[in-house]
Every structure is written in structure tokens, then in C-alpha cells.
Coordinates of C-alpha atoms in Angstrom, one line a residue:
M1 CA 11.4 -11.7 3.2
L2 CA 12.0 -15.1 4.0
A3 CA 8.3 -16.2 3.5
Y4 CA 8.7 -14.6 -0.1
A5 CA 11.8 -16.2 -0.7
A6 CA 10.8 -19.7 0.3
G7 CA 7.6 -19.5 -1.7
Y8 CA 9.7 -18.5 -4.8
A9 CA 12.0 -21.3 -4.5
L10 CA 9.3 -23.9 -4.0
L11 CA 7.2 -22.5 -7.0
R12 CA 10.4 -22.4 -9.0
E13 CA 10.6 -26.0 -8.8
V14 CA 7.6 -26.8 -10.8
S15 CA 7.5 -23.9 -13.0
V16 CA 8.9 -24.2 -16.8
S17 CA 9.3 -21.2 -19.1
H18 CA 6.0 -21.5 -20.5
W19 CA 4.4 -22.4 -17.1
N20 CA 5.8 -19.6 -14.8
L21 CA 4.2 -20.1 -11.5
V22 CA 6.6 -17.7 -9.8
A23 CA 5.0 -14.8 -12.0
G24 CA 1.6 -15.6 -10.3
L25 CA 3.2 -15.3 -7.0
R26 CA 4.7 -12.2 -7.8
V27 CA 1.4 -10.5 -9.1
L28 CA -0.3 -11.9 -6.0
C29 CA 2.1 -10.2 -3.6
L30 CA 2.0 -6.9 -5.4
L31 CA -1.8 -6.8 -5.5
L32 CA -2.5 -8.0 -1.7
V33 CA 0.4 -7.1 0.3
P34 CA 1.1 -3.5 1.4
Y35 CA 3.4 -1.2 0.0
R36 CA 6.0 -1.3 3.0
Y37 CA 6.8 -4.8 2.7
W38 CA 7.7 -4.6 -1.3
F39 CA 11.3 -3.8 -0.9
A40 CA 11.5 -6.7 1.6
M41 CA 9.9 -9.1 -1.0
G42 CA 12.4 -7.8 -3.6
I43 CA 15.1 -8.9 -1.2
G44 CA 13.6 -12.2 -0.8
E45 CA 13.1 -12.8 -4.6
S46 CA 16.9 -11.8 -5.2
I47 CA 18.2 -14.4 -2.9
P48 CA 17.3 -17.4 -4.9
L49 CA 17.9 -15.5 -8.2
A50 CA 21.8 -14.8 -6.6
C51 CA 22.0 -18.6 -5.9
L52 CA 20.9 -19.1 -9.4
G53 CA 23.4 -16.8 -11.0
W54 CA 26.1 -18.2 -9.1
S55 CA 25.5 -21.5 -9.8
Y56 CA 25.7 -21.0 -13.6
H57 CA 28.0 -17.8 -13.9
E58 CA 30.7 -20.0 -15.5
R59 CA 28.3 -21.2 -18.0
F60 CA 26.3 -18.1 -19.0
G61 CA 28.8 -15.5 -18.1
M62 CA 29.1 -13.0 -15.3
L63 CA 27.3 -10.4 -16.7
W64 CA 23.9 -12.8 -17.3
A65 CA 24.5 -13.7 -13.4
E66 CA 24.6 -10.2 -12.4
L67 CA 21.4 -9.3 -14.3
V68 CA 19.6 -12.3 -13.4
T69 CA 20.0 -11.3 -9.7
V70 CA 18.0 -8.1 -10.2
P71 CA 14.3 -9.1 -8.9
P72 CA 11.7 -8.8 -11.4
I73 CA 9.3 -7.9 -8.8
L74 CA 10.7 -4.4 -8.4
L75 CA 10.2 -4.0 -12.5
S76 CA 6.5 -5.1 -12.0
A77 CA 6.0 -3.0 -8.9
P78 CA 5.7 0.5 -10.6
V79 CA 3.0 -0.8 -13.1
L80 CA 1.0 -2.9 -10.4
A81 CA 1.2 0.0 -8.0
W82 CA -0.5 2.3 -10.8
F83 CA -3.4 -0.2 -11.2
R84 CA -3.7 -0.4 -7.4
Q85 CA -4.1 3.3 -7.1
R86 CA -6.3 3.9 -10.1
S87 CA -8.8 0.9 -9.2
P88 CA -8.3 -1.2 -6.3
V89 CA -8.6 -5.1 -7.3
F90 CA -10.0 -5.9 -4.0
K91 CA -12.0 -3.8 -1.8
D92 CA -14.8 -4.4 0.8
G93 CA -15.1 -7.8 -0.1
A94 CA -15.6 -7.1 -3.9
V95 CA -13.3 -7.9 -6.8
N96 CA -12.7 -5.7 -9.7
V97 CA -12.3 -8.5 -12.4
T98 CA -11.3 -6.0 -15.4
T99 CA -8.7 -4.3 -13.3
L100 CA -7.3 -8.1 -12.1
M101 CA -7.0 -9.2 -15.7
G102 CA -5.4 -6.2 -16.8
S103 CA -2.9 -6.6 -14.0
I104 CA -2.0 -10.1 -14.8
M105 CA -1.7 -9.0 -18.4
A106 CA 0.6 -5.9 -17.7
A107 CA 2.6 -8.0 -15.4
G108 CA 3.0 -10.6 -17.9
V109 CA 4.6 -8.2 -20.4
V110 CA 7.0 -7.0 -18.0
S111 CA 8.1 -10.3 -16.8
A112 CA 8.7 -11.6 -20.6
L113 CA 10.6 -8.3 -21.3
A114 CA 12.9 -8.8 -18.3
N115 CA 13.5 -12.5 -19.0
T116 CA 14.1 -11.7 -22.8
G117 CA 16.8 -9.2 -21.6
T118 CA 18.4 -11.7 -19.2
Y119 CA 18.5 -14.1 -22.1
A120 CA 19.9 -11.9 -24.5
V121 CA 23.4 -11.6 -22.5
M122 CA 23.5 -15.2 -22.0
I123 CA 27.0 -16.7 -23.4
L124 CA 25.8 -19.6 -25.4
P125 CA 27.8 -21.9 -28.1
T126 CA 25.4 -20.5 -30.8
G127 CA 24.7 -17.0 -29.4
P128 CA 21.3 -16.2 -28.0
T129 CA 18.7 -15.8 -31.1
I130 CA 16.1 -13.2 -30.2
S131 CA 13.0 -13.7 -32.1
A132 CA 9.1 -12.7 -31.6
H133 CA 8.4 -16.4 -30.9
L134 CA 10.4 -16.2 -28.0
V135 CA 9.3 -13.3 -26.5
L136 CA 5.6 -14.7 -26.9
E137 CA 6.9 -17.9 -25.0
Y138 CA 7.9 -16.0 -22.3
F139 CA 4.8 -13.8 -22.0
L140 CA 2.6 -16.9 -22.2
G141 CA 4.4 -18.7 -19.4
S142 CA 4.2 -15.7 -17.2
Y143 CA 0.6 -15.0 -18.1
L144 CA -0.5 -18.5 -17.9
G145 CA 1.3 -18.6 -14.5
A146 CA -0.3 -15.7 -12.9
L147 CA -3.3 -17.0 -14.7
T148 CA -3.4 -20.2 -12.9
L149 CA -2.9 -18.7 -9.4
V150 CA -4.1 -15.1 -8.9
P151 CA -7.7 -15.3 -10.0
A152 CA -8.3 -18.5 -7.9
V153 CA -7.1 -16.9 -4.7
F154 CA -9.2 -13.8 -5.5
A155 CA -12.1 -16.1 -5.9
V156 CA -11.6 -17.2 -2.6
L157 CA -11.1 -13.9 -0.9
S158 CA -14.5 -12.7 -2.6
W159 CA -16.3 -15.7 -1.0
V160 CA -14.7 -15.0 2.4
G161 CA -15.2 -11.2 2.0
T162 CA -16.0 -9.4 5.2
T163 CA -18.0 -12.5 7.0
P164 CA -15.4 -15.2 7.2
A165 CA -18.2 -17.6 8.7
G166 CA -20.4 -17.5 5.7
A167 CA -17.7 -18.4 3.2
W168 CA -17.1 -22.1 4.2
P169 CA -20.8 -23.4 2.9
V170 CA -19.9 -22.0 -0.6
I171 CA -16.3 -23.3 -0.9
K172 CA -17.8 -26.7 0.0
R173 CA -20.1 -26.5 -2.7
V174 CA -17.8 -25.5 -5.0
A175 CA -15.5 -28.2 -4.2
I176 CA -18.2 -30.8 -4.7
D177 CA -18.9 -29.3 -8.3
C178 CA -15.3 -29.6 -9.0
A179 CA -15.2 -33.2 -7.8
M180 CA -18.2 -34.1 -9.6
G181 CA -18.0 -31.9 -13.0
V182 CA -14.3 -31.1 -13.3
V183 CA -12.1 -33.3 -12.0
P184 CA -13.3 -36.5 -13.5
P185 CA -13.5 -35.0 -17.3
L186 CA -10.1 -33.4 -16.8
A187 CA -8.8 -36.8 -15.5
V188 CA -10.1 -38.5 -18.5
L189 CA -8.7 -36.1 -20.8
V190 CA -5.4 -36.4 -19.4
W191 CA -5.3 -40.2 -19.8
L192 CA -6.3 -39.6 -23.6
A193 CA -3.8 -37.1 -24.1
S194 CA -1.1 -39.9 -22.7
A195 CA 1.4 -40.9 -25.2
S196 CA 0.1 -44.4 -25.7
H197 CA -2.8 -42.5 -28.0
A198 CA -2.6 -41.3 -31.4
D199 CA -1.1 -37.6 -32.0
E200 CA -4.6 -36.6 -33.2
V201 CA -6.4 -37.9 -30.0
V202 CA -4.0 -36.3 -27.9
E203 CA -4.2 -32.6 -29.5
V204 CA -8.1 -33.0 -29.4
A205 CA -7.8 -34.2 -25.5
R206 CA -5.9 -31.1 -24.9
M207 CA -7.8 -28.7 -26.7
A208 CA -11.1 -30.1 -25.1
M209 CA -9.7 -29.0 -21.3
F210 CA -11.6 -25.8 -21.5
L211 CA -14.9 -27.7 -21.7
P212 CA -15.3 -28.3 -18.0
V213 CA -14.0 -24.9 -17.1
A214 CA -17.0 -23.6 -19.1
W215 CA -19.5 -25.6 -17.3
I216 CA -18.3 -24.6 -14.0
T217 CA -18.2 -20.9 -15.2
L218 CA -22.0 -21.4 -15.9
R219 CA -22.7 -22.4 -12.2
R220 CA -20.3 -20.3 -10.2
G221 CA -19.5 -17.3 -12.5
W222 CA -16.2 -15.8 -13.0
Q223 CA -14.9 -17.6 -9.5
G224 CA -15.8 -21.0 -11.1
A225 CA -13.8 -19.9 -14.2
A226 CA -10.7 -19.0 -12.2
I227 CA -10.7 -22.2 -9.9
G228 CA -11.7 -24.2 -13.2
G229 CA -8.7 -22.6 -15.1
L230 CA -6.2 -23.7 -12.3
L231 CA -7.4 -27.3 -12.5
A232 CA -7.3 -27.2 -16.2
S233 CA -3.6 -25.6 -16.3
V234 CA -2.6 -28.3 -14.0
A235 CA -4.0 -30.9 -16.1
I236 CA -2.3 -29.8 -19.4
E237 CA 0.8 -29.7 -17.6
L238 CA 0.4 -33.3 -16.5
T239 CA 0.4 -34.2 -20.4
M240 CA 3.8 -33.1 -21.0
T241 CA 6.2 -35.4 -21.8
V242 CA 9.5 -33.4 -23.1
V243 CA 10.4 -29.8 -22.2
R244 CA 9.1 -27.1 -24.6
D245 CA 6.9 -29.3 -26.2
P246 CA 5.3 -27.1 -28.9
A247 CA 2.0 -29.2 -28.7
V248 CA 1.5 -28.4 -25.0
I249 CA 2.3 -24.7 -25.6
Q250 CA -0.2 -24.4 -28.3
A251 CA -2.7 -26.4 -25.8
Q252 CA -1.8 -23.7 -23.1
A253 CA -2.0 -20.5 -25.3
L254 CA -5.8 -21.9 -25.9
I255 CA -6.5 -22.6 -22.6
A256 CA -4.9 -19.3 -21.3
F257 CA -7.3 -17.4 -23.8
A258 CA -10.4 -19.5 -23.2
V259 CA -10.0 -19.2 -19.1
S260 CA -9.4 -15.2 -19.6
S261 CA -12.9 -15.0 -21.8
L262 CA -14.6 -17.2 -19.2
I263 CA -13.3 -15.1 -16.4
M264 CA -14.6 -12.2 -18.0
L265 CA -17.6 -13.3 -19.4
G266 CA -18.4 -15.0 -15.8
A267 CA -17.9 -11.3 -14.3
R268 CA -20.6 -10.1 -16.5
L269 CA -23.0 -12.9 -15.7
S270 CA -22.6 -12.1 -11.9
P271 CA -24.6 -9.5 -10.4
K272 CA -22.3 -6.9 -8.7
S273 CA -24.0 -7.3 -5.5
E274 CA -22.9 -11.1 -5.3
L275 CA -19.4 -10.2 -5.8
A276 CA -19.0 -9.6 -1.9
V277 CA -22.2 -11.5 -0.6
P278 CA -22.0 -15.1 0.0
E279 CA -25.0 -17.0 -0.9
E280 CA -26.1 -17.9 2.5
I281 CA -25.9 -14.5 3.7
R282 CA -27.7 -13.3 0.7
G283 CA -30.6 -16.2 1.5
E284 CA -30.7 -14.6 5.1
D285 CA -30.9 -11.2 4.1
E286 CA -33.7 -12.1 1.7
L287 CA -35.6 -14.5 4.5
R288 CA -35.2 -11.2 6.7
G289 CA -36.8 -9.3 4.1
F290 CA -39.9 -11.6 3.6
L291 CA -40.1 -11.9 7.4
L292 CA -40.5 -7.8 7.6
A293 CA -42.8 -7.8 4.8
Q294 CA -45.0 -10.6 6.1
Q295 CA -45.2 -8.6 9.4
G296 CA -46.0 -5.4 7.7
L297 CA -48.7 -7.1 5.9
Y298 CA -49.9 -8.9 8.9
Q299 CA -50.1 -5.6 11.5
E300 CA -51.8 -3.7 8.2
E301 CA -54.8 -6.5 8.3
L302 CA -55.0 -6.1 12.1
R303 CA -55.5 -2.6 11.8
L304 CA -58.2 -3.1 9.2
R305 CA -59.6 -5.4 11.4
H306 CA -59.7 -3.0 14.0
V307 CA -61.1 -0.2 11.9
A308 CA -64.0 -2.4 11.0
E309 CA -64.9 -3.5 14.3
S310 CA -64.9 0.2 15.1
L311 CA -67.2 1.0 12.1
D312 CA -69.5 -1.8 13.7
R313 CA -69.4 -0.2 16.9
L314 CA -70.1 3.1 15.6
G315 CA -73.1 2.0 13.4
Q316 CA -74.6 0.3 16.3
S317 CA -74.4 3.6 18.2
M318 CA -75.8 5.4 15.4
R319 CA -78.5 3.1 14.9
D320 CA -79.5 3.1 18.8
G321 CA -79.0 7.1 18.7
Q322 CA -81.4 7.2 15.5
R323 CA -84.1 5.2 17.3
R324 CA -84.1 7.1 20.3
M325 CA -84.6 10.4 18.0
M326 CA -87.4 8.5 16.2
D327 CA -89.1 7.5 19.4
R328 CA -89.2 11.1 20.4
L329 CA -90.0 12.6 17.1
R330 CA -92.8 9.9 16.2
P331 CA -95.7 11.7 17.7
V332 CA -95.2 14.9 15.6
L333 CA -94.1 13.4 12.4
P334 CA -96.3 12.6 9.4
A335 CA -96.4 8.8 8.7
N336 CA -94.9 9.2 5.3
M337 CA -91.7 11.3 6.7
E338 CA -91.5 8.3 9.3
Q339 CA -91.1 5.9 6.8
S340 CA -88.7 8.1 4.8
Y341 CA -86.6 8.6 8.0
A342 CA -86.6 4.7 8.8
R343 CA -85.6 4.0 5.1
H344 CA -82.7 6.3 5.4
I345 CA -81.8 5.0 8.7
D346 CA -81.6 1.3 7.2
L347 CA -79.4 2.4 4.4
T348 CA -77.2 4.1 6.6
Q349 CA -76.8 0.7 8.4
L350 CA -76.3 -1.2 5.1
E351 CA -73.5 1.2 3.9
M352 CA -71.8 0.9 7.2
Q353 CA -71.6 -2.8 7.1
R354 CA -70.7 -2.8 3.8
L355 CA -67.7 -0.7 4.4
A356 CA -67.0 -2.8 7.7
D357 CA -67.0 -5.9 5.4
T358 CA -64.7 -4.3 2.9
L359 CA -62.2 -3.8 5.2
H360 CA -62.7 -7.0 7.0
P361 CA -65.5 -9.7 6.0
R362 CA -67.8 -9.9 9.3
A363 CA -68.1 -13.8 8.6
W364 CA -64.4 -14.1 9.2
R365 CA -64.7 -12.2 12.5
E366 CA -67.7 -14.3 13.6
H367 CA -67.2 -17.8 11.7
G368 CA -63.7 -18.1 10.3
L369 CA -62.2 -19.3 7.2
V370 CA -64.7 -21.8 6.0
A371 CA -67.7 -19.5 6.3
T372 CA -65.9 -16.5 4.6
F373 CA -65.0 -18.5 1.5
R374 CA -68.5 -20.5 1.3
N375 CA -70.8 -17.8 2.2
G376 CA -69.0 -14.2 2.5
P377 CA -68.3 -11.7 0.2
L378 CA -67.0 -13.9 -2.9
L379 CA -70.5 -15.4 -3.2
Q380 CA -72.2 -12.2 -2.9
A381 CA -69.9 -10.8 -5.6
S382 CA -70.6 -14.0 -7.7
S383 CA -74.5 -13.5 -7.3
L384 CA -74.2 -9.9 -8.4
V385 CA -72.8 -10.6 -11.6
G386 CA -75.1 -13.9 -12.3
A387 CA -72.6 -16.5 -11.8
S388 CA -73.0 -19.5 -9.8
Y389 CA -70.4 -20.1 -6.8
Q390 CA -69.2 -23.1 -5.2
C391 CA -66.1 -23.5 -2.8
T392 CA -64.5 -26.9 -1.6
L393 CA -62.2 -27.3 1.1
T394 CA -59.6 -30.5 1.2
G395 CA -56.6 -31.4 2.9
D396 CA -55.6 -31.2 6.6
G397 CA -53.8 -28.5 8.6
L398 CA -55.8 -25.2 7.4
N399 CA -56.5 -24.2 10.6
Q400 CA -52.9 -24.5 11.8
L401 CA -51.6 -21.8 9.1
A402 CA -50.8 -18.4 10.6
P403 CA -53.8 -15.9 10.5
D404 CA -52.1 -13.7 8.1
V405 CA -51.8 -16.5 5.6
H406 CA -55.5 -17.1 5.7
M407 CA -56.2 -13.2 5.3
M408 CA -53.7 -13.4 2.4
L409 CA -55.3 -16.2 0.8
Y410 CA -58.8 -14.6 0.9
R411 CA -57.5 -11.2 -0.4
Q412 CA -55.4 -12.7 -3.4
A413 CA -58.6 -14.9 -4.0
C414 CA -60.7 -11.6 -4.2
E415 CA -58.0 -10.0 -6.7
V416 CA -58.4 -12.8 -8.8
L417 CA -62.2 -13.0 -8.9
V418 CA -62.1 -9.4 -9.7
Y419 CA -59.3 -10.0 -12.3
M420 CA -61.5 -12.7 -14.1
L421 CA -64.3 -10.4 -14.5
A422 CA -62.5 -7.6 -15.4
R423 CA -61.7 -9.7 -18.4
E424 CA -65.2 -11.3 -19.3
P425 CA -68.5 -12.3 -17.8
M426 CA -68.2 -15.8 -16.0
R427 CA -71.0 -18.4 -15.7
R428 CA -69.7 -20.3 -13.2
I429 CA -67.0 -20.1 -10.4
R430 CA -65.4 -22.5 -8.5
V431 CA -63.0 -22.4 -5.9
H432 CA -61.1 -25.3 -4.6
I433 CA -58.7 -24.8 -1.5
R434 CA -56.3 -27.7 -0.1
G435 CA -53.7 -27.6 2.6
G436 CA -51.0 -29.6 3.3
S437 CA -47.2 -30.0 4.7
T438 CA -44.0 -30.6 3.3
H439 CA -40.8 -31.3 5.1
G440 CA -42.6 -29.8 8.1
R441 CA -43.6 -26.5 6.4
R442 CA -47.4 -26.1 6.0
W443 CA -48.7 -24.8 2.5
V444 CA -51.8 -24.0 1.1
V445 CA -53.1 -24.1 -2.6
L446 CA -56.1 -22.0 -4.0
R447 CA -57.6 -23.0 -7.5
M448 CA -60.2 -20.8 -9.0
T449 CA -62.0 -22.1 -12.1
A450 CA -64.2 -20.2 -14.3
V451 CA -66.6 -21.2 -16.9
R452 CA -66.5 -18.7 -19.6
A453 CA -69.6 -16.6 -21.3
A454 CA -70.0 -16.4 -24.9
S455 CA -67.1 -15.6 -27.1
V456 CA -68.8 -12.4 -28.1
M457 CA -68.5 -11.1 -24.5
R458 CA -64.7 -11.6 -24.0
G459 CA -62.6 -8.6 -23.6
K460 CA -65.4 -6.9 -21.9
P461 CA -65.6 -6.5 -18.3
V462 CA -68.9 -7.2 -16.3
P463 CA -70.9 -4.0 -15.9
E464 CA -70.9 -4.5 -12.1
W465 CA -66.9 -4.3 -12.1
R466 CA -66.8 -1.3 -9.9
Q467 CA -69.1 -2.6 -7.7
L468 CA -67.0 -5.8 -7.0
V469 CA -64.1 -3.5 -6.3
S470 CA -65.9 -2.0 -3.5
L471 CA -67.7 -5.1 -2.3
L472 CA -64.5 -7.2 -2.5
G473 CA -62.0 -4.4 -1.0
T474 CA -59.5 -4.9 -3.7
N475 CA -57.3 -2.4 -5.7
G476 CA -58.4 -3.8 -9.0
Q477 CA -54.8 -3.8 -10.4
G478 CA -54.6 -7.2 -12.0
M479 CA -52.3 -10.1 -11.7
A480 CA -49.1 -8.2 -10.9
T481 CA -50.4 -7.3 -7.7
V482 CA -51.4 -10.9 -6.9
R483 CA -47.9 -12.3 -8.1
E484 CA -45.9 -9.7 -5.7
R485 CA -48.0 -10.3 -2.7
V486 CA -47.7 -14.2 -3.4
L487 CA -43.9 -13.9 -3.5
I488 CA -43.9 -12.5 -0.2
Y489 CA -45.2 -15.8 1.3
G490 CA -42.7 -17.8 -0.8
G491 CA -45.6 -18.7 -3.5
V492 CA -46.0 -18.9 -7.0
V493 CA -49.0 -18.0 -9.5
H494 CA -50.0 -20.1 -12.8
E495 CA -52.6 -19.0 -15.1
R496 CA -54.1 -21.3 -17.6
E497 CA -56.8 -20.4 -20.4
S498 CA -58.8 -22.6 -22.5
E499 CA -62.0 -21.9 -25.1
Q500 CA -64.1 -23.0 -22.1
H501 CA -62.3 -22.1 -18.8
L502 CA -60.3 -19.7 -17.3
G503 CA -58.3 -20.5 -14.1
V504 CA -55.6 -19.4 -11.8
T505 CA -53.7 -21.2 -9.2
L506 CA -51.7 -20.0 -6.5
L507 CA -49.4 -21.4 -3.7
L508 CA -48.9 -19.8 -0.5
H509 CA -46.3 -21.2 2.2
D510 CA -47.0 -20.7 6.1
A511 CA -45.5 -17.5 7.5
L512 CA -41.9 -17.4 8.3
R513 CA -42.7 -16.6 12.1
A514 CA -44.5 -19.8 12.1
E515 CA -41.1 -21.6 11.9
V516 CA -39.9 -19.9 15.0
H517 CA -43.1 -20.3 16.9
P518 CA -45.9 -22.9 17.2
P519 CA -48.7 -22.8 14.9
I520 CA -51.9 -20.8 15.9
D521 CA -55.2 -22.1 15.6
A522 CA -56.9 -19.6 13.5
S523 CA -60.6 -20.3 15.0
S524 CA -59.7 -19.6 18.4
A525 CA -56.5 -17.1 18.5
N526 CA -56.9 -13.5 19.3
P527 CA -55.8 -11.7 16.2
V528 CA -54.4 -9.1 18.3
S529 CA -51.9 -11.0 20.9
A530 CA -51.1 -13.2 17.6

């Protein structure tokens, strides 16, 4: 009760009829304070109002003094209680902007009617004159006063949400945006709206004060519009030189309409998931999701390598068993059947090796990254379609990238090659791999460029396309899969096409876990323990 009475008395000192900040305090408390304290707030509001009525009862009459003592918060309470029960304004860190703006407008109407009623019983020399202009002025004052305070407080609450520690960086950035992009232009406009300039300049300057609010709305959504609206309302009030200045009232009406529209527009522009989650927390969740995806892909590569090694061992066992069986059957087999069985054994071994290479290239397991790109399946695939192939590796730190980044680079190179050859035959294929480091985090860029065949062949995949999919172990789903996998490693993909060339460039960053653990040398690391 005492806290509300003190806040009411302080805000009333800086309020005027067309900028009624106490209406904002009233709406704010009715939307946030529990119901059990509402009667106490009503008593707290009646204390300064009773002092006001007693001070002017001889001038305006005892009836006015008695009516003005009735706290308007009790008149607004049923309306805002209905809003709170129908759709809570603030729940689980999220703000329902539609309900918020409806509450402000409804409270403005109640406050305007209450002020008009007390004005109607005043004892004045010429008698009170009730008009639509007077009612609209009371409504504008209560609505703009609530619009100044209420959305700004709820904007801060939406940043705080359920994680107070994550709100400070967001509030700090918003404060920087206001200090750099809102306060300076508003200060210039306040200076232009001073009495030393022409009336036309003053009017234009006041009308232009919504432009900084629009700018910060684009950057920070409805929360930015709420903070910018507070600053713009204060700026317009600073330009007032006389009480109840019609020009100031017109400018305030424009600002009230503009800020209301920008808050609603900003609420539509902001995703619902962002209403309750600060940017830093969302960033941590995204990083955690990417880390889990990277770990999942890495574990899948380890399983493929284990299966490939098992196939190699199985093939070796089959070859040894078949040779022992041939040694025992050779005395009783005709020469032509022996050659047929030997050929069948060789074909089986080749198929086992091809399948193992599809799962995990032998060159990778035996010789590492450079040998795989220069002499591995990519070279075989290019030779199969009659295209020349060349791979160049530059830069430093390629071996210091995490092993799964190496495998992801190879897998995406295979996908890109299949994608190109699915479009049209190629005459020459060039692969350039470059590694580097920026701000302590390593990256690798792969650029694959192909010389296109004759224009009559375009739009037709190479006849060996299905064999390429099997040889390179790809899924052949095109660039959509490449972009999704590259995104997991914080990279991007660019395509370029000319009359003679077709090119794809992709960027991969080092694995996220590499930021926590020291980099692993892929040439000597045990992939199971890594």
C-alpha cells in the first residue's frame, strides 16, 4: 500500500492530462501484482487522491473532492482481471502482446471515463464543458502514459524470462543500440523542436520522432519498439513549452499510434520461440544441437569403418578358405573348371573390397587424407566416366582438423561429384582443398570445378551414374543433402555456373569438441579412441 502510494505520488508530479504516467503504473500493477494485494493498492491510491481532494475542495466543491478520492484502480480492476483470466499477459517468460495492448487500451477507456466523470462535477466559473475532444484528450493521456511504461517493463521481463543470468547481455546490447541509434537522433529532433526554430520545423521534428523507434523495431522486435516508444514519448514531452499545447497533443497522438503499430508489427516479426528465450541461451542450445549432430555423424563414421574392416577380414578368411578348398579339389577338377572357380573367387574378392571401400575407403585407412583425395575413389569415378582428375591441397593445419571433419569433407566431395555427373558429362575435374585458421578456429575449403561437355549433352546424366553412387557410397540426393551436412559444421555452400565450367565450393569449420580438446593429428590418431 505504501509503495504504491509513493510511486503514484512521484509519477503524478511529472504527469499531465495528455501524458498520464500514473495510468501506466496502474495497468502495470494490475497485470503483475497478485489479486490479494489489489485492495491494498486501492487504499494506497486513495491516500494521495484524498490529499488532492482536500487541498482543492473549496475551489472545486466537496462533491468533486469526494469523487476524486475514489481510486480509479478499483474501476479498472474488473476489466484487467477479465484480461488476466482470459489470456495471461506474462506466462513462462513469454509475453502475449495482443492481450497486453488490449489491456492498455481498455484501461485507457476506463480512466478517461473516470476523469470525465470527476470533471463533470467540478464547480467552475463558466461551468464544466463536456465534449468529445475532452474525452479523447483524457483517453490519449491515459493510453500514452500506459504505453510509455507498460510495454517497456514487459520487454525487460521477456528478456529475463526464467533465466535471469542470460538477460544481461541482451539488455546490454539493446542499451548500446539505443545509445547509438535512438537517443542521438531524438536529441537532435528535440533541439529542432525548440522554440527558437520556425513552427514548421518544430512540427516536422515532433512528427519524425517515430523514425528511431521504427529502426530499433527492425533490430529488436516488439521489445525494441517498447523501449524506443518510451524514449520517444519522453522526447516529445521535453519539447512542450506550454500546458495543453495542441501541437504537442497532435504529435503525441501520432507517436501513440506509431508505437502501437510497431509493437504489434514487431510481435509478428519475432518468432514465438524467441519471446521467452534470450539470444545467448538460444545460441547455447543451437551449439549443443550441432555438437550432438557432429558426434552422431562421427559415431556413424566409426561404425562404417568398423564394418569395412570386418568385411576386409571376412574377405581374407573367405579367400584363404577358398584357396585351401581349391588345393584339395585341384587333383579331381578339370582344368577349365579350375579356371572358372579361380575367376569366381577373384570376382568375389573384388566385390568384397569394393563394398568395403564404399563404406570406408581403404586408401583412407592405410594412407590418410592426401592419398584418398588424390588416388582414391574420386579418381576411380572420374576415370570411369572418361574425365581427367586432379587434386591440389594447400594451406596449413589440415592434419590438425578433427577426423570427422576429414571424413565429412570426403563424403561431401563424393556427393558433389555425383551431383555434377548427374547433371551432365564432364571432361575435366579439378579439386582444390585449402586449410586455415581464423580467430583460433580451424577451417577447410573444398572447391570442385569441372569443365562441361558439349551443350547437347547437358541435362543428361552420365550412363555410369548408378555405378558412381555405388562406388562412392553416396545417396545421390543432390545439393540439399550437401547443404544440410555442411551446416552441421558451421559451413556454407556456393554454386557457380558458366558456359564452360560448373563449380561448387563448400566451407567446413573444425568440430565443436575440438574447441574443448586439443586438435588430433588424423594421420596418427586411433579413430576409435578419438
